[in-house]
Tab-separated table of C-alpha atoms in Angstrom:
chain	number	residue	atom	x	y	z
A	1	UNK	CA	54.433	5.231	-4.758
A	2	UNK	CA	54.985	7.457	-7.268
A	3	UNK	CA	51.390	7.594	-8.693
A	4	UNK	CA	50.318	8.589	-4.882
A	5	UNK	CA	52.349	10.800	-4.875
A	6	UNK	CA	51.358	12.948	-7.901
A	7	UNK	CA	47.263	12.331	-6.617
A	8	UNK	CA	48.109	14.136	-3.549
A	9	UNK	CA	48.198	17.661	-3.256
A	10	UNK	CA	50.871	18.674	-0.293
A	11	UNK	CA	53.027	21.466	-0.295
A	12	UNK	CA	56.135	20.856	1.497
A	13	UNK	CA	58.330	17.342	2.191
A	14	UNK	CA	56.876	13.947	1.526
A	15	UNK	CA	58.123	10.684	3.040
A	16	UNK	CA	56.910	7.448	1.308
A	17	UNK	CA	57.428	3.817	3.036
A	18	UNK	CA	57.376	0.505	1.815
A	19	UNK	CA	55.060	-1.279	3.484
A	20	UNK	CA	57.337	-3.610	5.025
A	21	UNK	CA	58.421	-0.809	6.868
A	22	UNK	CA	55.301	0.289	9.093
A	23	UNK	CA	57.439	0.814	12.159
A	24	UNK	CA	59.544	3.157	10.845
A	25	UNK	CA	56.507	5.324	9.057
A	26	UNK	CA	54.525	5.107	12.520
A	27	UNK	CA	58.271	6.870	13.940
A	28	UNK	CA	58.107	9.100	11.801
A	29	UNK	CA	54.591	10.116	12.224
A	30	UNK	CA	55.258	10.630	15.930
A	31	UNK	CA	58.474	12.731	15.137
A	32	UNK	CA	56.673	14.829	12.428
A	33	UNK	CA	53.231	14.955	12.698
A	34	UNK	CA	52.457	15.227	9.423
A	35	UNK	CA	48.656	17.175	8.437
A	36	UNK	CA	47.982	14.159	6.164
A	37	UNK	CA	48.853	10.727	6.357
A	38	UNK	CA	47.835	8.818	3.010
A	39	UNK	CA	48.001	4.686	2.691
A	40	UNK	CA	47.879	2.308	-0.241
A	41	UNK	CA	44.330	0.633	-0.524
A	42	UNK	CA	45.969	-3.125	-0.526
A	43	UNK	CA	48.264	-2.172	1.952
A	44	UNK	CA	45.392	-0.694	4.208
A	45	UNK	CA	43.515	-3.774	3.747
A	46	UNK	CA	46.280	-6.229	5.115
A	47	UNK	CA	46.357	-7.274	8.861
A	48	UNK	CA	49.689	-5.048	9.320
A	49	UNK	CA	47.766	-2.312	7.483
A	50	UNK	CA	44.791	-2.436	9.681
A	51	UNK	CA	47.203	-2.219	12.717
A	52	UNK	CA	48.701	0.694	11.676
A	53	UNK	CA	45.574	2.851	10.681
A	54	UNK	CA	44.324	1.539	14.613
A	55	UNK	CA	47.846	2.809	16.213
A	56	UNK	CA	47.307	5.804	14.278
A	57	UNK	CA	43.332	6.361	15.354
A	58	UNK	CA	44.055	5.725	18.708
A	59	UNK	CA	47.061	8.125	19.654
A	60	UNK	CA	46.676	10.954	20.742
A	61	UNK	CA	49.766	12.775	19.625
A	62	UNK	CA	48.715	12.048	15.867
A	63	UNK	CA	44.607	13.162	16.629
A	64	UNK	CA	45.353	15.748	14.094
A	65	UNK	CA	46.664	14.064	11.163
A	66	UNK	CA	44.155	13.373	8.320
A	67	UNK	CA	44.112	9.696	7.349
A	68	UNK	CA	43.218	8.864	3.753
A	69	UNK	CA	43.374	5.416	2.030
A	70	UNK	CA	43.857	5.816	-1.836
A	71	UNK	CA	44.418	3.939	-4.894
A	72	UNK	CA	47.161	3.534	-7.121
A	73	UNK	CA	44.849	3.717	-10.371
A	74	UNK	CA	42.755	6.546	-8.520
A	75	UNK	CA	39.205	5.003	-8.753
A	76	UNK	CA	39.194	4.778	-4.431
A	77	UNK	CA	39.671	6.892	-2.275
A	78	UNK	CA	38.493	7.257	1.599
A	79	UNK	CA	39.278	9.250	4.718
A	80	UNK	CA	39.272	7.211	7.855
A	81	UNK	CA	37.246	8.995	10.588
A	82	UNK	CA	38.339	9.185	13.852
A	83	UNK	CA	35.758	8.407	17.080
A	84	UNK	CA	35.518	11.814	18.474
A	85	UNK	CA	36.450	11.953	22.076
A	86	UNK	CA	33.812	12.319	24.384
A	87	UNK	CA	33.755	15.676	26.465
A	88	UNK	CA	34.843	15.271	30.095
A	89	UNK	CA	31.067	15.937	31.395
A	90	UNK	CA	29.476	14.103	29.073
A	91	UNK	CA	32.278	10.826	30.340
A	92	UNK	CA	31.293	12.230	34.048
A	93	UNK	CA	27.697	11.932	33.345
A	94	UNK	CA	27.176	8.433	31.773
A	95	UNK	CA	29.399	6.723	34.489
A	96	UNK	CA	27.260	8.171	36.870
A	97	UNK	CA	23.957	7.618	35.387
A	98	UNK	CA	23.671	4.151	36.691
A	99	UNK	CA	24.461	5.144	40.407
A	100	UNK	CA	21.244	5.253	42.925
């Protein structure tokens, strides 16, 4: 974790998590709400990896946290983009567009 750590520019508090402890980190994304929320590449690539970065994509108390999946030996790096929620008249309109 350490080499994360010093590729990642934050001021203030970082936690770190093993990652056999994805519950806890997912608590304490939904206590703190962290701005950025970065993930080991192998870690992001496991099936309890995968879960978490979908838990995290799909809640809407952590829409504003930046997700980025890194490297330890900092040759990848990638920002996992969130599907951007569809304004309430544009939902209104497509579910009626099939109506007589």
């Amino acid at each position: 974790m350490p080499a994360l750590r010093e590729r990642v520019e934050v001021a203030g508090d970082v936690l770190t998590f093993a990652d056999t402890e994805p519950i806890q980190a997912l608590q304490a994304m939904m206590e703190h709400r962290p701005p950025l929320i970065v993930l080991e590449r192998l870690f992001a690539a496991t099936p309890r990896g995968a879960a978490l970065i979908n838990r995290i994509k799909s809640d809407p108390q952590l829409s504003m946290c930046e997700v980025r999946v890194m490297s330890h030996t900092g040759d990848y790096t990638r920002q996992v983009v969130k599907p951007m929620p569809q304004p309430a008249h544009a939902a209104t309109a497509a579910a009626g567009a099939g109506s007589p």
